[in-house]
Each structure stands twice: as structure tokens, then as C-alpha cells.
PDB file of C-alpha atoms in Angstrom:
ATOM      1  CA  UNK A   1     176.898 192.092  62.587  1.00 76.00           C
ATOM      2  CA  UNK A   2     175.403 191.825  66.586  1.00 83.00           C
ATOM      3  CA  UNK A   3     171.905 191.173  67.594  1.00 85.00           C
ATOM      4  CA  UNK A   4     172.060 194.306  69.782  1.00 85.00           C
ATOM      5  CA  UNK A   5     172.382 196.352  66.415  1.00 86.00           C
ATOM      6  CA  UNK A   6     169.644 194.986  64.776  1.00 86.00           C
ATOM      7  CA  UNK A   7     167.355 195.568  67.928  1.00 87.00           C
ATOM      8  CA  UNK A   8     168.451 199.280  67.962  1.00 86.00           C
ATOM      9  CA  UNK A   9     167.495 199.913  64.633  1.00 86.00           C
ATOM     10  CA  UNK A  10     164.297 197.940  65.254  1.00 87.00           C
ATOM     11  CA  UNK A  11     163.646 200.463  68.132  1.00 86.00           C
ATOM     12  CA  UNK A  12     164.336 203.750  66.080  1.00 86.00           C
ATOM     13  CA  UNK A  13     161.994 202.573  63.887  1.00 85.00           C
ATOM     14  CA  UNK A  14     159.172 201.578  65.982  1.00 85.00           C
ATOM     15  CA  UNK A  15     159.190 204.677  68.284  1.00 84.00           C
ATOM     16  CA  UNK A  16     160.368 207.244  65.561  1.00 81.00           C
ATOM     17  CA  UNK A  17     163.169 208.771  67.248  1.00 82.00           C
ATOM     18  CA  UNK A  18     166.792 208.392  68.583  1.00 83.00           C
ATOM     19  CA  UNK A  19     165.633 210.139  71.803  1.00 84.00           C
ATOM     20  CA  UNK A  20     162.629 207.679  72.285  1.00 86.00           C
ATOM     21  CA  UNK A  21     164.799 204.374  71.576  1.00 85.00           C
ATOM     22  CA  UNK A  22     167.592 205.302  73.816  1.00 86.00           C
ATOM     23  CA  UNK A  23     165.075 205.800  76.886  1.00 86.00           C
ATOM     24  CA  UNK A  24     163.433 202.501  75.811  1.00 86.00           C
ATOM     25  CA  UNK A  25     166.742 200.499  75.208  1.00 84.00           C
ATOM     26  CA  UNK A  26     168.546 202.315  78.588  1.00 84.00           C
ATOM     27  CA  UNK A  27     171.614 203.472  76.433  1.00 85.00           C
ATOM     28  CA  UNK A  28     172.744 207.182  75.780  1.00 88.00           C
ATOM     29  CA  UNK A  29     171.837 208.418  72.621  1.00 85.00           C
ATOM     30  CA  UNK A  30     175.409 209.075  71.412  1.00 87.00           C
ATOM     31  CA  UNK A  31     175.849 205.156  71.820  1.00 88.00           C
ATOM     32  CA  UNK A  32     172.783 204.426  70.228  1.00 85.00           C
ATOM     33  CA  UNK A  33     173.767 206.467  67.163  1.00 86.00           C
ATOM     34  CA  UNK A  34     177.058 204.855  67.021  1.00 89.00           C
ATOM     35  CA  UNK A  35     175.827 201.365  67.164  1.00 89.00           C
ATOM     36  CA  UNK A  36     173.331 202.091  63.964  1.00 88.00           C
ATOM     37  CA  UNK A  37     175.945 203.877  61.752  1.00 88.00           C
ATOM     38  CA  UNK A  38     178.477 200.840  62.737  1.00 88.00           C
ATOM     39  CA  UNK A  39     175.603 198.572  61.088  1.00 86.00           C
ATOM     40  CA  UNK A  40     175.475 200.838  58.067  1.00 87.00           C
ATOM     41  CA  UNK A  41     178.947 200.811  57.834  1.00 88.00           C
ATOM     42  CA  UNK A  42     178.977 197.235  57.692  1.00 87.00           C
ATOM     43  CA  UNK A  43     176.320 196.901  55.488  1.00 85.00           C
ATOM     44  CA  UNK A  44     177.636 199.705  53.113  1.00 87.00           C
ATOM     45  CA  UNK A  45     174.221 201.471  53.415  1.00 84.00           C
ATOM     46  CA  UNK A  46     172.059 204.422  54.658  1.00 87.00           C
ATOM     47  CA  UNK A  47     169.627 202.463  57.130  1.00 84.00           C
ATOM     48  CA  UNK A  48     167.753 205.517  58.594  1.00 85.00           C
ATOM     49  CA  UNK A  49     166.956 209.278  57.177  1.00 83.00           C
ATOM     50  CA  UNK A  50     168.155 211.649  59.987  1.00 82.00           C
ATOM     51  CA  UNK A  51     166.275 214.909  60.608  1.00 77.00           C
ATOM     52  CA  UNK A  52     165.827 217.255  63.271  1.00 72.00           C
ATOM     53  CA  UNK A  53     162.738 216.292  63.554  1.00 68.00           C
ATOM     54  CA  UNK A  54     163.650 212.749  64.131  1.00 70.00           C
ATOM     55  CA  UNK A  55     164.846 209.705  62.238  1.00 80.00           C
ATOM     56  CA  UNK A  56     162.759 207.443  60.088  1.00 81.00           C
ATOM     57  CA  UNK A  57     163.459 204.158  58.195  1.00 84.00           C
ATOM     58  CA  UNK A  58     165.017 204.959  54.638  1.00 85.00           C
ATOM     59  CA  UNK A  59     164.025 203.522  51.325  1.00 86.00           C
ATOM     60  CA  UNK A  60     166.776 200.874  51.418  1.00 83.00           C
ATOM     61  CA  UNK A  61     166.196 200.321  54.942  1.00 80.00           C
ATOM     62  CA  UNK A  62     162.517 199.666  54.538  1.00 83.00           C
ATOM     63  CA  UNK A  63     163.401 196.876  52.149  1.00 86.00           C
ATOM     64  CA  UNK A  64     165.867 195.273  54.709  1.00 85.00           C
ATOM     65  CA  UNK A  65     163.398 195.748  57.450  1.00 85.00           C
ATOM     66  CA  UNK A  66     161.436 192.576  57.061  1.00 87.00           C
ATOM     67  CA  UNK A  67     164.766 190.811  57.143  1.00 87.00           C
ATOM     68  CA  UNK A  68     165.362 192.466  60.621  1.00 84.00           C
ATOM     69  CA  UNK A  69     161.944 191.383  61.933  1.00 86.00           C
ATOM     70  CA  UNK A  70     162.730 187.883  60.748  1.00 85.00           C
ATOM     71  CA  UNK A  71     166.111 187.788  62.581  1.00 84.00           C
ATOM     72  CA  UNK A  72     164.460 189.512  65.713  1.00 81.00           C
ATOM     73  CA  UNK A  73     161.633 186.773  65.827  1.00 83.00           C
ATOM     74  CA  UNK A  74     163.941 183.871  65.396  1.00 81.00           C
ATOM     75  CA  UNK A  75     165.886 185.058  68.570  1.00 76.00           C
ATOM     76  CA  UNK A  76     163.027 185.285  70.324  1.00 78.00           C
ATOM     77  CA  UNK A  77     161.737 182.228  69.528  1.00 75.00           C
ATOM     78  CA  UNK A  78     165.407 180.665  70.243  1.00 75.00           C
ATOM     79  CA  UNK A  79     165.399 182.578  73.569  1.00 74.00           C
ATOM     80  CA  UNK A  80     161.833 181.242  74.537  1.00 69.00           C
ATOM     81  CA  UNK A  81     163.322 177.636  73.548  1.00 69.00           C
ATOM     82  CA  UNK A  82     166.080 177.918  75.643  1.00 66.00           C
ATOM     83  CA  UNK A  83     164.175 178.975  78.563  1.00 64.00           C
ATOM     84  CA  UNK A  84     161.930 176.189  78.362  1.00 62.00           C
ATOM     85  CA  UNK A  85     164.773 173.962  78.151  1.00 59.00           C
ATOM     86  CA  UNK A  86     166.485 175.477  81.342  1.00 54.00           C
ATOM     87  CA  UNK A  87     163.263 175.212  83.064  1.00 55.00           C
ATOM     88  CA  UNK A  88     162.304 171.652  82.268  1.00 50.00           C
ATOM     89  CA  UNK A  89     166.226 170.661  83.265  1.00 53.00           C
ATOM     90  CA  UNK A  90     165.304 171.436  86.751  1.00 76.00           C
ATOM     91  CA  UNK A  91     161.503 170.678  86.947  1.00 87.00           C
ATOM     92  CA  UNK A  92     159.073 169.003  84.944  1.00 93.00           C
ATOM     93  CA  UNK A  93     155.367 168.840  86.512  1.00 94.00           C
ATOM     94  CA  UNK A  94     152.988 166.229  85.260  1.00 96.00           C
ATOM     95  CA  UNK A  95     149.199 166.372  85.904  1.00 95.00           C
ATOM     96  CA  UNK A  96     147.421 163.117  86.807  1.00 94.00           C
ATOM     97  CA  UNK A  97     143.707 161.667  87.315  1.00 90.00           C
ATOM     98  CA  UNK A  98     145.200 159.221  89.729  1.00 85.00           C
ATOM     99  CA  UNK A  99     144.805 156.735  87.185  1.00 81.00           C
ATOM    100  CA  UNK A 100     147.416 153.882  86.716  1.00 87.00           C
ATOM    101  CA  UNK A 101     149.918 155.128  89.375  1.00 87.00           C
ATOM    102  CA  UNK A 102     151.596 151.798  90.133  1.00 88.00           C
ATOM    103  CA  UNK A 103     151.844 149.896  86.633  1.00 89.00           C
ATOM    104  CA  UNK A 104     152.615 153.431  84.830  1.00 93.00           C
ATOM    105  CA  UNK A 105     153.598 156.215  86.707  1.00 94.00           C
ATOM    106  CA  UNK A 106     155.577 155.033  89.694  1.00 93.00           C
ATOM    107  CA  UNK A 107     158.117 153.016  87.523  1.00 94.00           C
ATOM    108  CA  UNK A 108     158.027 155.691  84.999  1.00 95.00           C
ATOM    109  CA  UNK A 109     159.194 158.343  87.937  1.00 95.00           C
ATOM    110  CA  UNK A 110     161.999 155.879  88.933  1.00 95.00           C
ATOM    111  CA  UNK A 111     163.752 155.240  85.716  1.00 95.00           C
ATOM    112  CA  UNK A 112     163.530 158.831  84.813  1.00 95.00           C
ATOM    113  CA  UNK A 113     165.136 159.564  88.178  1.00 93.00           C
ATOM    114  CA  UNK A 114     167.826 157.120  87.239  1.00 94.00           C
ATOM    115  CA  UNK A 115     168.601 158.746  83.942  1.00 91.00           C
ATOM    116  CA  UNK A 116     168.132 162.622  84.940  1.00 90.00           C
ATOM    117  CA  UNK A 117     168.772 162.458  89.056  1.00 90.00           C
ATOM    118  CA  UNK A 118     169.159 166.511  88.669  1.00 86.00           C
ATOM    119  CA  UNK A 119     165.773 167.229  87.575  1.00 90.00           C
ATOM    120  CA  UNK A 120     162.737 167.434  89.821  1.00 92.00           C
ATOM    121  CA  UNK A 121     159.445 165.926  88.863  1.00 93.00           C
ATOM    122  CA  UNK A 122     156.242 167.753  90.723  1.00 94.00           C
ATOM    123  CA  UNK A 123     153.009 165.362  90.175  1.00 94.00           C
ATOM    124  CA  UNK A 124     149.852 167.226  90.296  1.00 94.00           C
ATOM    125  CA  UNK A 125     146.776 165.606  91.320  1.00 91.00           C
ATOM    126  CA  UNK A 126     143.682 167.273  89.509  1.00 91.00           C
ATOM    127  CA  UNK A 127     140.646 166.974  87.351  1.00 91.00           C
ATOM    128  CA  UNK A 128     140.846 166.211  83.738  1.00 91.00           C
ATOM    129  CA  UNK A 129     139.340 169.840  82.848  1.00 91.00           C
ATOM    130  CA  UNK A 130     142.098 171.516  84.899  1.00 94.00           C
ATOM    131  CA  UNK A 131     144.661 169.301  83.281  1.00 94.00           C
ATOM    132  CA  UNK A 132     143.715 170.650  80.225  1.00 93.00           C
ATOM    133  CA  UNK A 133     143.648 174.214  81.135  1.00 93.00           C
ATOM    134  CA  UNK A 134     147.291 174.097  82.749  1.00 94.00           C
ATOM    135  CA  UNK A 135     149.116 172.167  79.769  1.00 93.00           C
ATOM    136  CA  UNK A 136     147.374 174.727  77.240  1.00 91.00           C
ATOM    137  CA  UNK A 137     148.376 177.679  79.988  1.00 89.00           C
ATOM    138  CA  UNK A 138     152.187 175.958  80.252  1.00 87.00           C
ATOM    139  CA  UNK A 139     151.348 175.345  83.771  1.00 92.00           C
ATOM    140  CA  UNK A 140     151.914 171.627  83.237  1.00 94.00           C
ATOM    141  CA  UNK A 141     154.201 169.663  80.707  1.00 94.00           C
ATOM    142  CA  UNK A 142     152.482 166.281  80.330  1.00 96.00           C
ATOM    143  CA  UNK A 143     148.945 165.082  81.515  1.00 96.00           C
ATOM    144  CA  UNK A 144     147.618 161.593  82.208  1.00 96.00           C
ATOM    145  CA  UNK A 145     143.669 161.070  81.672  1.00 95.00           C
ATOM    146  CA  UNK A 146     141.302 158.667  80.867  1.00 94.00           C
ATOM    147  CA  UNK A 147     138.953 158.940  78.189  1.00 94.00           C
ATOM    148  CA  UNK A 148     135.953 156.498  77.061  1.00 92.00           C
ATOM    149  CA  UNK A 149     135.482 155.373  73.670  1.00 87.00           C
ATOM    150  CA  UNK A 150     133.971 158.348  71.240  1.00 86.00           C
ATOM    151  CA  UNK A 151     135.179 161.142  73.636  1.00 90.00           C
ATOM    152  CA  UNK A 152     136.681 163.995  71.755  1.00 87.00           C
ATOM    153  CA  UNK A 153     140.319 164.751  71.806  1.00 85.00           C
ATOM    154  CA  UNK A 154     141.067 168.307  72.461  1.00 81.00           C
ATOM    155  CA  UNK A 155     142.669 169.824  69.189  1.00 84.00           C
ATOM    156  CA  UNK A 156     145.396 171.902  70.675  1.00 87.00           C
ATOM    157  CA  UNK A 157     146.961 168.995  72.836  1.00 92.00           C
ATOM    158  CA  UNK A 158     148.897 166.242  71.165  1.00 93.00           C
ATOM    159  CA  UNK A 159     147.047 163.074  72.496  1.00 95.00           C
ATOM    160  CA  UNK A 160     148.701 159.300  72.410  1.00 95.00           C
ATOM    161  CA  UNK A 161     147.167 156.132  74.033  1.00 95.00           C
ATOM    162  CA  UNK A 162     149.064 154.503  76.367  1.00 96.00           C
ATOM    163  CA  UNK A 163     146.891 151.312  77.185  1.00 94.00           C
ATOM    164  CA  UNK A 164     142.995 150.210  77.630  1.00 94.00           C
ATOM    165  CA  UNK A 165     141.493 148.829  80.638  1.00 94.00           C
ATOM    166  CA  UNK A 166     137.988 147.909  81.785  1.00 95.00           C
ATOM    167  CA  UNK A 167     135.984 149.821  84.571  1.00 95.00           C
ATOM    168  CA  UNK A 168     135.689 146.985  87.288  1.00 97.00           C
ATOM    169  CA  UNK A 169     134.057 147.019  90.640  1.00 97.00           C
ATOM    170  CA  UNK A 170     136.602 147.847  93.463  1.00 97.00           C
ATOM    171  CA  UNK A 171     135.611 146.379  97.186  1.00 97.00           C
ATOM    172  CA  UNK A 172     137.048 144.951 100.097  1.00 97.00           C
ATOM    173  CA  UNK A 173     138.561 141.554  99.941  1.00 97.00           C
ATOM    174  CA  UNK A 174     135.766 140.162 102.751  1.00 97.00           C
ATOM    175  CA  UNK A 175     132.641 141.940 101.056  1.00 96.00           C
ATOM    176  CA  UNK A 176     130.096 139.366  99.758  1.00 96.00           C
ATOM    177  CA  UNK A 177     130.385 141.054  96.164  1.00 97.00           C
ATOM    178  CA  UNK A 178     134.063 139.586  96.216  1.00 97.00           C
ATOM    179  CA  UNK A 179     132.600 136.126  95.856  1.00 96.00           C
ATOM    180  CA  UNK A 180     131.112 137.025  92.617  1.00 96.00           C
ATOM    181  CA  UNK A 181     132.924 136.358  89.829  1.00 96.00           C
ATOM    182  CA  UNK A 182     131.533 139.171  88.097  1.00 96.00           C
ATOM    183  CA  UNK A 183     129.157 141.561  89.011  1.00 96.00           C
ATOM    184  CA  UNK A 184     126.116 143.011  87.224  1.00 95.00           C
ATOM    185  CA  UNK A 185     125.177 146.989  87.689  1.00 93.00           C
ATOM    186  CA  UNK A 186     121.679 146.534  89.477  1.00 92.00           C
ATOM    187  CA  UNK A 187     123.834 144.663  92.359  1.00 94.00           C
ATOM    188  CA  UNK A 188     125.680 147.726  93.281  1.00 93.00           C
ATOM    189  CA  UNK A 189     122.206 149.897  93.700  1.00 92.00           C
ATOM    190  CA  UNK A 190     121.785 148.760  97.266  1.00 90.00           C
ATOM    191  CA  UNK A 191     125.343 149.090  98.259  1.00 92.00           C
ATOM    192  CA  UNK A 192     127.314 152.181  99.874  1.00 94.00           C
ATOM    193  CA  UNK A 193     128.707 153.658  96.798  1.00 95.00           C
ATOM    194  CA  UNK A 194     131.839 155.886  96.542  1.00 96.00           C
ATOM    195  CA  UNK A 195     131.800 158.023  93.680  1.00 93.00           C
ATOM    196  CA  UNK A 196     134.319 160.126  92.367  1.00 92.00           C
ATOM    197  CA  UNK A 197     133.296 163.763  91.687  1.00 90.00           C
ATOM    198  CA  UNK A 198     132.157 165.889  89.030  1.00 89.00           C
ATOM    199  CA  UNK A 199     135.062 166.463  86.645  1.00 88.00           C
ATOM    200  CA  UNK A 200     136.533 163.109  86.595  1.00 91.00           C
ATOM    201  CA  UNK A 201     135.949 160.166  83.937  1.00 93.00           C
ATOM    202  CA  UNK A 202     134.713 157.779  86.220  1.00 93.00           C
ATOM    203  CA  UNK A 203     131.747 160.076  87.550  1.00 91.00           C
ATOM    204  CA  UNK A 204     130.819 160.414  83.946  1.00 91.00           C
ATOM    205  CA  UNK A 205     130.806 156.596  83.421  1.00 93.00           C
ATOM    206  CA  UNK A 206     129.087 155.561  86.493  1.00 92.00           C
ATOM    207  CA  UNK A 207     126.270 157.747  85.569  1.00 89.00           C
ATOM    208  CA  UNK A 208     125.940 155.882  82.564  1.00 89.00           C
ATOM    209  CA  UNK A 209     126.345 152.690  83.842  1.00 91.00           C
ATOM    210  CA  UNK A 210     123.266 153.138  86.373  1.00 89.00           C
ATOM    211  CA  UNK A 211     121.566 155.283  83.464  1.00 83.00           C
ATOM    212  CA  UNK A 212     118.213 156.112  85.285  1.00 76.00           C
ATOM    213  CA  UNK A 213     118.856 154.219  88.725  1.00 82.00           C
ATOM    214  CA  UNK A 214     120.525 155.634  91.312  1.00 80.00           C
ATOM    215  CA  UNK A 215     123.049 153.494  93.597  1.00 84.00           C
ATOM    216  CA  UNK A 216     122.981 154.246  97.619  1.00 78.00           C
ATOM    217  CA  UNK A 217     125.217 157.031  97.098  1.00 79.00           C
ATOM    218  CA  UNK A 218     126.831 157.875 100.416  1.00 86.00           C
ATOM    219  CA  UNK A 219     130.329 159.598  99.430  1.00 92.00           C
ATOM    220  CA  UNK A 220     132.108 161.551  96.705  1.00 91.00           C
ATOM    221  CA  UNK A 221     135.678 162.218  96.483  1.00 92.00           C
ATOM    222  CA  UNK A 222     138.500 163.204  94.372  1.00 89.00           C
ATOM    223  CA  UNK A 223     140.494 160.793  92.339  1.00 87.00           C
ATOM    224  CA  UNK A 224     141.141 157.070  92.425  1.00 91.00           C
ATOM    225  CA  UNK A 225     143.626 156.781  95.413  1.00 92.00           C
ATOM    226  CA  UNK A 226     141.235 158.208  98.037  1.00 93.00           C
ATOM    227  CA  UNK A 227     138.612 156.289  96.734  1.00 94.00           C
ATOM    228  CA  UNK A 228     140.441 153.082  97.085  1.00 96.00           C
ATOM    229  CA  UNK A 229     141.103 153.852 100.789  1.00 96.00           C
ATOM    230  CA  UNK A 230     137.909 154.558 101.432  1.00 96.00           C
ATOM    231  CA  UNK A 231     136.785 151.588  99.977  1.00 97.00           C
ATOM    232  CA  UNK A 232     139.721 149.612 102.323  1.00 97.00           C
ATOM    233  CA  UNK A 233     138.032 151.275 105.278  1.00 96.00           C
ATOM    234  CA  UNK A 234     135.174 149.760 104.786  1.00 95.00           C
ATOM    235  CA  UNK A 235     133.066 152.775 103.652  1.00 96.00           C
ATOM    236  CA  UNK A 236     131.403 151.385 100.372  1.00 95.00           C
ATOM    237  CA  UNK A 237     132.295 150.260  97.101  1.00 97.00           C
ATOM    238  CA  UNK A 238     133.313 152.077  94.035  1.00 96.00           C
ATOM    239  CA  UNK A 239     133.797 151.691  90.309  1.00 96.00           C
ATOM    240  CA  UNK A 240     137.343 152.518  88.732  1.00 96.00           C
ATOM    241  CA  UNK A 241     139.820 151.309  85.863  1.00 95.00           C
ATOM    242  CA  UNK A 242     141.160 148.085  86.294  1.00 95.00           C
ATOM    243  CA  UNK A 243     144.716 149.379  85.941  1.00 94.00           C
ATOM    244  CA  UNK A 244     144.248 151.722  88.811  1.00 94.00           C
ATOM    245  CA  UNK A 245     143.627 148.896  91.215  1.00 95.00           C
ATOM    246  CA  UNK A 246     145.927 145.588  90.059  1.00 91.00           C
ATOM    247  CA  UNK A 247     148.890 146.001  91.926  1.00 90.00           C
ATOM    248  CA  UNK A 248     148.184 148.543  94.098  1.00 93.00           C
ATOM    249  CA  UNK A 249     149.766 148.070  97.469  1.00 94.00           C
ATOM    250  CA  UNK A 250     146.096 147.879  99.017  1.00 96.00           C
ATOM    251  CA  UNK A 251     145.281 145.045  96.725  1.00 96.00           C
ATOM    252  CA  UNK A 252     148.249 143.474  97.237  1.00 95.00           C
ATOM    253  CA  UNK A 253     147.869 143.758 101.142  1.00 96.00           C
ATOM    254  CA  UNK A 254     144.461 141.615 100.331  1.00 96.00           C
ATOM    255  CA  UNK A 255     142.656 144.688 101.561  1.00 97.00           C
ATOM    256  CA  UNK A 256     141.015 145.627  98.534  1.00 98.00           C
ATOM    257  CA  UNK A 257     139.914 143.354  95.355  1.00 98.00           C
ATOM    258  CA  UNK A 258     137.926 143.904  91.855  1.00 97.00           C
ATOM    259  CA  UNK A 259     135.527 142.129  90.091  1.00 97.00           C
ATOM    260  CA  UNK A 260     134.476 142.695  86.510  1.00 96.00           C
ATOM    261  CA  UNK A 261     131.186 144.272  85.264  1.00 96.00           C
ATOM    262  CA  UNK A 262     128.867 142.526  83.297  1.00 95.00           C
ATOM    263  CA  UNK A 263     128.373 145.604  80.703  1.00 92.00           C
ATOM    264  CA  UNK A 264     129.596 145.542  77.145  1.00 88.00           C
ATOM    265  CA  UNK A 265     130.656 149.414  77.502  1.00 87.00           C
ATOM    266  CA  UNK A 266     133.099 149.091  80.108  1.00 90.00           C
ATOM    267  CA  UNK A 267     136.318 149.924  78.270  1.00 94.00           C
ATOM    268  CA  UNK A 268     138.513 152.937  79.404  1.00 95.00           C
ATOM    269  CA  UNK A 269     141.226 154.238  77.880  1.00 95.00           C
ATOM    270  CA  UNK A 270     144.571 156.187  79.527  1.00 96.00           C
ATOM    271  CA  UNK A 271     146.310 158.619  77.342  1.00 96.00           C
ATOM    272  CA  UNK A 272     149.113 161.090  77.609  1.00 96.00           C
ATOM    273  CA  UNK A 273     148.729 164.635  76.525  1.00 96.00           C
ATOM    274  CA  UNK A 274     151.145 167.521  76.078  1.00 94.00           C
ATOM    275  CA  UNK A 275     150.338 171.211  74.404  1.00 91.00           C
ATOM    276  CA  UNK A 276     151.586 171.205  70.563  1.00 86.00           C
ATOM    277  CA  UNK A 277     154.975 172.783  70.403  1.00 77.00           C
ATOM    278  CA  UNK A 278     157.588 172.762  67.986  1.00 67.00           C
ATOM    279  CA  UNK A 279     160.350 172.936  70.852  1.00 76.00           C
ATOM    280  CA  UNK A 280     159.779 170.043  73.156  1.00 81.00           C
ATOM    281  CA  UNK A 281     162.527 170.568  76.196  1.00 84.00           C
ATOM    282  CA  UNK A 282     164.553 167.369  76.300  1.00 86.00           C
ATOM    283  CA  UNK A 283     163.792 166.735  79.799  1.00 89.00           C
ATOM    284  CA  UNK A 284     160.193 166.256  78.951  1.00 92.00           C
ATOM    285  CA  UNK A 285     160.993 164.241  75.853  1.00 92.00           C
ATOM    286  CA  UNK A 286     162.670 162.032  77.838  1.00 93.00           C
ATOM    287  CA  UNK A 287     160.123 161.423  80.596  1.00 95.00           C
ATOM    288  CA  UNK A 288     157.320 161.326  78.004  1.00 95.00           C
ATOM    289  CA  UNK A 289     159.443 158.592  75.957  1.00 96.00           C
ATOM    290  CA  UNK A 290     159.855 156.531  79.168  1.00 96.00           C
ATOM    291  CA  UNK A 291     156.106 156.348  79.577  1.00 96.00           C
ATOM    292  CA  UNK A 292     155.252 155.356  76.788  1.00 96.00           C
ATOM    293  CA  UNK A 293     158.072 152.411  77.030  1.00 96.00           C
ATOM    294  CA  UNK A 294     156.361 151.406  80.359  1.00 95.00           C
ATOM    295  CA  UNK A 295     152.972 151.375  78.782  1.00 95.00           C
ATOM    296  CA  UNK A 296     153.936 149.126  75.847  1.00 95.00           C
ATOM    297  CA  UNK A 297     155.491 146.859  78.587  1.00 93.00           C
ATOM    298  CA  UNK A 298     152.239 146.765  80.527  1.00 92.00           C
ATOM    299  CA  UNK A 299     150.564 145.805  77.339  1.00 92.00           C
ATOM    300  CA  UNK A 300     152.788 143.384  76.610  1.00 92.00           C
ATOM    301  CA  UNK A 301     152.872 141.522  80.368  1.00 89.00           C
ATOM    302  CA  UNK A 302     148.808 142.141  80.251  1.00 86.00           C
ATOM    303  CA  UNK A 303     148.759 139.904  76.719  1.00 85.00           C
ATOM    304  CA  UNK A 304     151.394 137.672  77.964  1.00 84.00           C
ATOM    305  CA  UNK A 305     149.321 136.880  81.223  1.00 68.00           C
TER     306      UNK A 305
END
């Protein structure tokens, strides 16, 4: 028994005639008829009632049709899963809000490249809402986003916590604010401030941090990476998760630094998300596991430090 035989039978039943089915399947009518007759001989049953007005499923065929449908649907799922595996063996797309690039994403990509050198990884920098949409649409395989305590998690996405950090002030090393051990939010109100654009968690966090007050807002930008560059150029200060700054090349070079904020609600959570699916391509699973392992190592290092 061949899958093509079942597909021919299903096409005749769906379209109601040999002629329509042969046109849809791009095969001659005699070849279609012979294919179904071979299936009938193999099963020892008559599956179609053939009349001059057309072909319809026989009573016996009607009893078997649900099983035929189940087989074809399973084959479709198998082909889709195989397509996913083939695609992901060549390209993985991961979305990020530019969080934890140095302590997590970069080391994970280095390890993944060593394990799977023929698979390309495309890193897409965008906002959290876009990451969620692309994950659900299949445009991304994995997503790294920030959350705050109490945030709802999208039910259609599988979410795993990587680690927790704190929102901190990011400023130039020679800034007067860097002389303080910690920073009160009110101290930032008179500073040129670099905010994340609407759609980033830190945009929402800053509004909650300042409540009804407004800092001397001078700039807004997309993502932590550009924010840190603008701070290094002396354009202002910003607020970011500590894991976005610690170990950054600009911080190691002594151009920027960070200080804790004097607030009780500074917790920021980094999570990894993917679409819920029964068939996770092997390459995507490997990269996800590497990210989880790197995150566990980062947590252990922070606790030891």
C-alpha cells in the first residue's frame, strides 16, 4: 500500500468524479483508475461505486474513509515536521530586546556554532510585542524578552525563566552620579535622560519608577545597545537591567558604569520563549538548551560572586 493510492482515493471522494480528481492530481484518468483498483485488490474490497454520472464512495469504503483521512493527516504532519527540521538545520531566527547579550546570548552563539557550524543564526533585534507576534507566526524560533514581576505570560507561548536582575542606573564613569553608591530616582529628574521607546519593558519600568514626575527627557531609542552607546557619548543617563551592562565592552573599557536604584521594585526577569509545538526542530532544541545552560552558569557565578 502506498500513500499515493490513499491520496487518489481521497481526491475522488472529495471531488466526486474520476475526471475532476485526475485533473487535480495531474495524472491521466486511466492511471488514476488503475491506482485505485490496485488498492482495492490489495485490500480485497470495493471502495468506489462507479457510475456514468460519477464515482462515489461505497458503503465499505465509507467505513474505511476515516482511517484513510487519519493516515493522510499524519503524513501531512510528518512532512511539516520534516520541513521544519530541514529549515532549522540551515537557519535559526532568534528575537531579542537586546538584553543580556554579553553574559548570555554571545556565549551561547559561540557554543552553538562550535556544535553545529553549518546552521546559520539570525539575531533579530525588535520589541517584545513583535517578538511575540513573530513567534506565533513562525517568523522566529526563539525569543528573549524582559518581564517584571506580575506580568502576564502569553498562553500560546512556552516560557522559561533564565535569570533575574535589577534595574540600575547606567551612566558614564566620569558622571557625578557614579560617585554615589546608590541612586535615588529623584536624582535622575534633572539629568538628560535616554529612554527606551514605547514597546520596551524599560520604557514601562521608567514610567513606574518616576510615577507622576518627569525626568529631563532628551532622547528615546530602540534597545539597550544604542542606549549604552549614547550614554558612553555623554548624551545622558538611562535605566537598564544590570545584566545588560555588566561585562559589556563599554563597561570593561571604563566608559560606562552602573549603580543600583533605591527602590523596592527593581526586579527584571529575562525569559526565553517559543511557540508551543509538539515538534521542536533538533537545532532549535539544541540552541534553547545551550541558552538554558548558559543562564544556569551565569546564575551560579553571580551567587558565588
